[in-house]
Coordinates of C-alpha atoms in Angstrom, one line a residue:
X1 CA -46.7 -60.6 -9.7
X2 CA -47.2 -59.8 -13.2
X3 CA -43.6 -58.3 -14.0
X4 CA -41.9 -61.2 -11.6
X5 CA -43.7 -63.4 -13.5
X6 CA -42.7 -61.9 -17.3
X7 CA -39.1 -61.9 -16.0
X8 CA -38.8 -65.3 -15.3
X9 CA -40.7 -66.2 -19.0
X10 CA -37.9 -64.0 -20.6
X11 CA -34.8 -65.7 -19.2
X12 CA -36.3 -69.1 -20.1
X13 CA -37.2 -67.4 -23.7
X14 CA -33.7 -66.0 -23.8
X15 CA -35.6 -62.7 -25.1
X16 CA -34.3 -59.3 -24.7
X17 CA -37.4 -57.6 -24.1
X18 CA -41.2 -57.2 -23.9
X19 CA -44.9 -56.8 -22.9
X20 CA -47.9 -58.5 -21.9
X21 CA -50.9 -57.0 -22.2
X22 CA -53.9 -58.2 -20.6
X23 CA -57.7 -57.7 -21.0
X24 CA -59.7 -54.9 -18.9
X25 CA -62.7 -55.9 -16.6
X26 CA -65.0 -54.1 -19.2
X27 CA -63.6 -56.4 -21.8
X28 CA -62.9 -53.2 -24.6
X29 CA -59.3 -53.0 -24.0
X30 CA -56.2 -54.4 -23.8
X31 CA -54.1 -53.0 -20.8
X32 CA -50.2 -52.8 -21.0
X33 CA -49.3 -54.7 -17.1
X34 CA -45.6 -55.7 -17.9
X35 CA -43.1 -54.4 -19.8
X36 CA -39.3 -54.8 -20.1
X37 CA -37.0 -52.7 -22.8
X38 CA -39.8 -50.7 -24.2
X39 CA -39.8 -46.9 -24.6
X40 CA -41.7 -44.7 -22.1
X41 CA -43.4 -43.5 -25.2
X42 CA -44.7 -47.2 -25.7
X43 CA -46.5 -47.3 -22.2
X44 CA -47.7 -43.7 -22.8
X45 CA -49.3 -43.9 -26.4
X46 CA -50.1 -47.8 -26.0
X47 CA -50.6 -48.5 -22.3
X48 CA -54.3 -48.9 -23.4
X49 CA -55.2 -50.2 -26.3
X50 CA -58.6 -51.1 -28.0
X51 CA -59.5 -54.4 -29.8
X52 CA -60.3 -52.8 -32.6
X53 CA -56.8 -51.8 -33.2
X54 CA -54.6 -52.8 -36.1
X55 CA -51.7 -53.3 -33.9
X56 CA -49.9 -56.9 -34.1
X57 CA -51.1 -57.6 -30.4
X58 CA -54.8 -56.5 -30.9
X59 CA -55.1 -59.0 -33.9
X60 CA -53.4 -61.8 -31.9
X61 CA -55.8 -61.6 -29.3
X62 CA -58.8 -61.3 -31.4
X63 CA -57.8 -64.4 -33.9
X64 CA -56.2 -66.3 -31.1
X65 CA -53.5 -66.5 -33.5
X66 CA -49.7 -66.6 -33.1
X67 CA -47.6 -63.7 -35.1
X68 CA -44.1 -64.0 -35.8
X69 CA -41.9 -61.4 -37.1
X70 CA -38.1 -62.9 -38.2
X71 CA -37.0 -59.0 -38.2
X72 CA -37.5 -55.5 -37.9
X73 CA -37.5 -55.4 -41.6
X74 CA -40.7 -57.8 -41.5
X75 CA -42.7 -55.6 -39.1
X76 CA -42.0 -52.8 -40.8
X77 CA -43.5 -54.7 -43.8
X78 CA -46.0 -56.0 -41.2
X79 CA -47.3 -52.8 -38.9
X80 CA -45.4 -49.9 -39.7
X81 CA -47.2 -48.4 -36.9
X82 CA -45.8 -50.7 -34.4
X83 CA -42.1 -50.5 -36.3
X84 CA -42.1 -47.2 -35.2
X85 CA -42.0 -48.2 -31.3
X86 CA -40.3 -51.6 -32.4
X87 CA -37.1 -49.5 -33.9
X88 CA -37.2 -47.5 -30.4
X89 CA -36.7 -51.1 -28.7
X90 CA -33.2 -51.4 -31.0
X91 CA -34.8 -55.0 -31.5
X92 CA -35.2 -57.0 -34.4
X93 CA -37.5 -60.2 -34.1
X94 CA -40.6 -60.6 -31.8
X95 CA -43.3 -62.9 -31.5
X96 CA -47.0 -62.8 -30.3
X97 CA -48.7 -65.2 -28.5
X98 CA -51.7 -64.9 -27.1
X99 CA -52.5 -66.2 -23.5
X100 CA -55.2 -68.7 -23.0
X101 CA -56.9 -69.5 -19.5
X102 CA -59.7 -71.9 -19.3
X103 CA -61.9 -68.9 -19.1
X104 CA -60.3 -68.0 -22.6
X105 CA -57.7 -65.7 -24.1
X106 CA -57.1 -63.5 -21.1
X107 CA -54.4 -61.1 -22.7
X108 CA -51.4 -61.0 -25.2
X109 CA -47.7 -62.2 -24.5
X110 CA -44.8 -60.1 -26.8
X111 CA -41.3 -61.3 -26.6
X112 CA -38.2 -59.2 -28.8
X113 CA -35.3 -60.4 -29.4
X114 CA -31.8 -58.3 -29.8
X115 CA -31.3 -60.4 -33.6
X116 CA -32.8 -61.2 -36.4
X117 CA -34.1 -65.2 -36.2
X118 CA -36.2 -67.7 -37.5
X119 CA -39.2 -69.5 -35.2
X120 CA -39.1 -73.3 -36.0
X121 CA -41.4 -75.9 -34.9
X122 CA -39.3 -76.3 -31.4
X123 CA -39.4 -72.5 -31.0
X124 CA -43.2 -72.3 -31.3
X125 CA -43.9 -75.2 -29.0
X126 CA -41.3 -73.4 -26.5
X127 CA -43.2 -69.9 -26.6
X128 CA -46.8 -71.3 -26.4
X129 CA -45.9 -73.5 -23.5
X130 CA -44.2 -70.3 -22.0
X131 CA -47.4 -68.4 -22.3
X132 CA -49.4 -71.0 -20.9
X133 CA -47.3 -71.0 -17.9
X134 CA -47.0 -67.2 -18.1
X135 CA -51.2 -67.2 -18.7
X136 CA -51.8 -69.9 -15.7
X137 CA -49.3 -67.8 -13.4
X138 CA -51.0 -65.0 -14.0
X139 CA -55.1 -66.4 -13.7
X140 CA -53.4 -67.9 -10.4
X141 CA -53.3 -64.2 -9.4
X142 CA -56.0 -63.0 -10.2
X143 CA -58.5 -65.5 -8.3
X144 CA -56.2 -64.6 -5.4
X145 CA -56.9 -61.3 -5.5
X146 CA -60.8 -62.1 -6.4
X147 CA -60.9 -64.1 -3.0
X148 CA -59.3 -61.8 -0.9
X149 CA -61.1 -58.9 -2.1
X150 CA -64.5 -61.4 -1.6
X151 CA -62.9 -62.0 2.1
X152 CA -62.4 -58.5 3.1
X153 CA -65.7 -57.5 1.9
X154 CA -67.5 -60.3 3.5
X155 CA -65.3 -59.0 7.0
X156 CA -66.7 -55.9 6.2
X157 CA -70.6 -56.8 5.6
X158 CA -69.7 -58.7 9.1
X159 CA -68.7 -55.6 10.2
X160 CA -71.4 -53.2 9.6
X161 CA -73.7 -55.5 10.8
X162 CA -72.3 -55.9 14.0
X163 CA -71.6 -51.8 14.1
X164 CA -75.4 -51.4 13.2
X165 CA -76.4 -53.6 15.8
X166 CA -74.3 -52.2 18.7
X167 CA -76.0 -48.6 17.1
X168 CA -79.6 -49.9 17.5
X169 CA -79.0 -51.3 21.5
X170 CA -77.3 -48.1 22.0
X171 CA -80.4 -45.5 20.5
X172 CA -82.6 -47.9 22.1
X173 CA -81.5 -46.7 25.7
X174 CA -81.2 -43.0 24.7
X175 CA -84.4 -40.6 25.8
X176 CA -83.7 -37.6 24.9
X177 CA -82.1 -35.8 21.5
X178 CA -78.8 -35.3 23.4
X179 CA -78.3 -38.7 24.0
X180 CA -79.1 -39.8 20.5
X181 CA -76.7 -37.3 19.0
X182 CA -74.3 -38.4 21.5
X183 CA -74.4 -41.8 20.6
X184 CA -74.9 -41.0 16.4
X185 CA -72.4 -38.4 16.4
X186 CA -69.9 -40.8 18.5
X187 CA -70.8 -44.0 16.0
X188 CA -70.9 -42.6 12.8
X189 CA -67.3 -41.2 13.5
X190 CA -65.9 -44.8 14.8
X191 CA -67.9 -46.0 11.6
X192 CA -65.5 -44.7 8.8
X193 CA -62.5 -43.2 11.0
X194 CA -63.5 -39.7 10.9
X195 CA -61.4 -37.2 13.0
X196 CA -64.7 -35.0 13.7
X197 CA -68.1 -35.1 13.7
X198 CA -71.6 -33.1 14.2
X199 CA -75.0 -33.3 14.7
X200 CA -77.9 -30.2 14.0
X201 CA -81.5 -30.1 14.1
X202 CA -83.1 -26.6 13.2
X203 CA -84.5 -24.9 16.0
X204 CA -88.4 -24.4 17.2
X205 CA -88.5 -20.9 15.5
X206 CA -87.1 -22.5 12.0
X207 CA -84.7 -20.3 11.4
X208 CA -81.5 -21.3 13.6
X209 CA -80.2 -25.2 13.1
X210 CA -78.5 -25.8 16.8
X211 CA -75.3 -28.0 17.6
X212 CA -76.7 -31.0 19.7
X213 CA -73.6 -32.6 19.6
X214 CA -70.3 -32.2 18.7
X215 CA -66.9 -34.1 18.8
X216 CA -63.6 -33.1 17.7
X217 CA -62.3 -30.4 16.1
X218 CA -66.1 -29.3 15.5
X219 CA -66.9 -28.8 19.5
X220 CA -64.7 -25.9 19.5
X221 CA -67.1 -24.5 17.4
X222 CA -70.2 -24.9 19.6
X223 CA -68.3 -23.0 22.2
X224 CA -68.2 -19.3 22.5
X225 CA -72.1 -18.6 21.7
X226 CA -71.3 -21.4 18.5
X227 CA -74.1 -23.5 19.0
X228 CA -76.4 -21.9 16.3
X229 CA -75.9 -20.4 13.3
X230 CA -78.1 -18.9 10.4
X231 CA -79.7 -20.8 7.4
X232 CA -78.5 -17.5 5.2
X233 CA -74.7 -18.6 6.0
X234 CA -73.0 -20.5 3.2
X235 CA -71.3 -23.2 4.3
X236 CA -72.1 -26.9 3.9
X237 CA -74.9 -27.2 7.3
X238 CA -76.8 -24.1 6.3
X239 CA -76.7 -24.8 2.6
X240 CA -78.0 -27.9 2.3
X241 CA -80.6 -27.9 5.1
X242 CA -83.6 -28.8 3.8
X243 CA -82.8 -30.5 0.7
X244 CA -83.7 -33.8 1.8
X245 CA -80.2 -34.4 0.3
X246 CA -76.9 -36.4 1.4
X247 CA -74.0 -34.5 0.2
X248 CA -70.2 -35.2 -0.1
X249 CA -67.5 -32.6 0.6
X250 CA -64.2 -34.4 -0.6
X251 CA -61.0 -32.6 -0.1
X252 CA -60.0 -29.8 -2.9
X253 CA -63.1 -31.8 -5.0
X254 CA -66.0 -29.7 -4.0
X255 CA -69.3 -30.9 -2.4
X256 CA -70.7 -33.5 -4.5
X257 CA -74.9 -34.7 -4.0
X258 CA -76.3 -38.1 -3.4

């Protein structure tokens, strides 16, 4: 949406290039979202970029002020940090403007252009109208994606409910511990889309945690004289019995403890 957006706000700018940089959820930052005819160096070194910096587009955000450069001479008189990445661009004049929601300034709008040039009156009302069209667009978007991200979690609260309901009639008609691990080890795996899933509880003597249920790839294990196994062994089941623990085995991560 972002880029689509930016492309359009160039033609109508008749601008050779860009960036808009927007501010991060934690409200530090400013986060490059869209760029056109910038270096790959630009979106390595300034893909991220603090409010505290000097940087033209820091300063425009945090003054709510426009900046206009006529030419690469003036940034270079201007930031000679940024005239480093400006040069890179081959472009000579570029204008900031910062993008204003009714929430506030939501991020920073930079348009280059392939000449040297001037910014009169009609210029400056053209930009800032572009931006505010650009900064509307773009808050358009992003209440979009707040409310479908609200609806799918909503659909999901709806849907754990209505799993942990079906869970409680089910373990409500199970009498013995086979028939809750049955229905456990066959719920929690519909629960999150596992592939596999197993149930121990440590034998009478202490010493031996037993399969009660397995489904899978893990009841191939319970076959064969697999139904118990030692507490010495070292993988996950042994190793954390007793700890009164969850724990988290993500792939080529490592276990991780909750």
């Amino acid at each position: 949406v972002t880029l689509g957006v930016f492309t359009e706000v160039l033609e109508a700018a008749a601008a050779a290039g860009g960036f808009v940089r927007l501010l991060r959820p934690a409200g530090h930052r400013l986060g490059l979202v869209a760029s056109i005819g910038t270096s790959r160096r630009f979106a390595r070194s300034y893909g991220s970029l603090p409010l505290t910096s000097s940087l033209p587009d820091a300063d425009v955000f945090r003054t709510g002020s426009e900046h206009y450069f006529e030419s690469a001479d003036d940034v270079r008189a201007g930031s000679p940090e940024f005239a480093r990445e400006h040069e890179a661009m081959k472009h000579e004049a570029i204008a900031f403007i910062p993008l204003r929601a009714p929430r506030g300034t939501i991020g920073v709008m930079a348009l280059s252009f392939a000449n040297p040039r001037t910014f009169d009156h009609e210029d400056r009302e053209l930009l800032r109208a572009l931006a505010d069209q650009c900064a509307l667009a773009l808050e358009r978007a992003r209440l979009y994606e707040a409310e479908r991200q609200a609806r799918a979690a909503a659909e999901q609260a709806i849907e754990s409910t209505r799993r942990l309901q079906f869970l409680a009639a089910e373990l409500a008609e199970a009498l013995t511990p086979e028939q809750v691990a049955e229905v456990v080890v066959t719920q929690g795996i519909a629960s999150i889309g596992a592939d596999a899933g197993a149930l121990q509880l440590l034998a009478d003597d202490g010493t031996m945690p037993e399969h009660v249920n397995a489904q899978g790839s893990e009841r191939a294990r319970t076959k064969g004289g697999g139904r118990r196994f030692s507490v010495d062994l070292t993988f996950a089941a042994a190793a954390h019995l007793g700890t009164h623990d969850a724990w988290f085995l993500d792939a080529g991560q490592g276990v991780r403890q909750r």
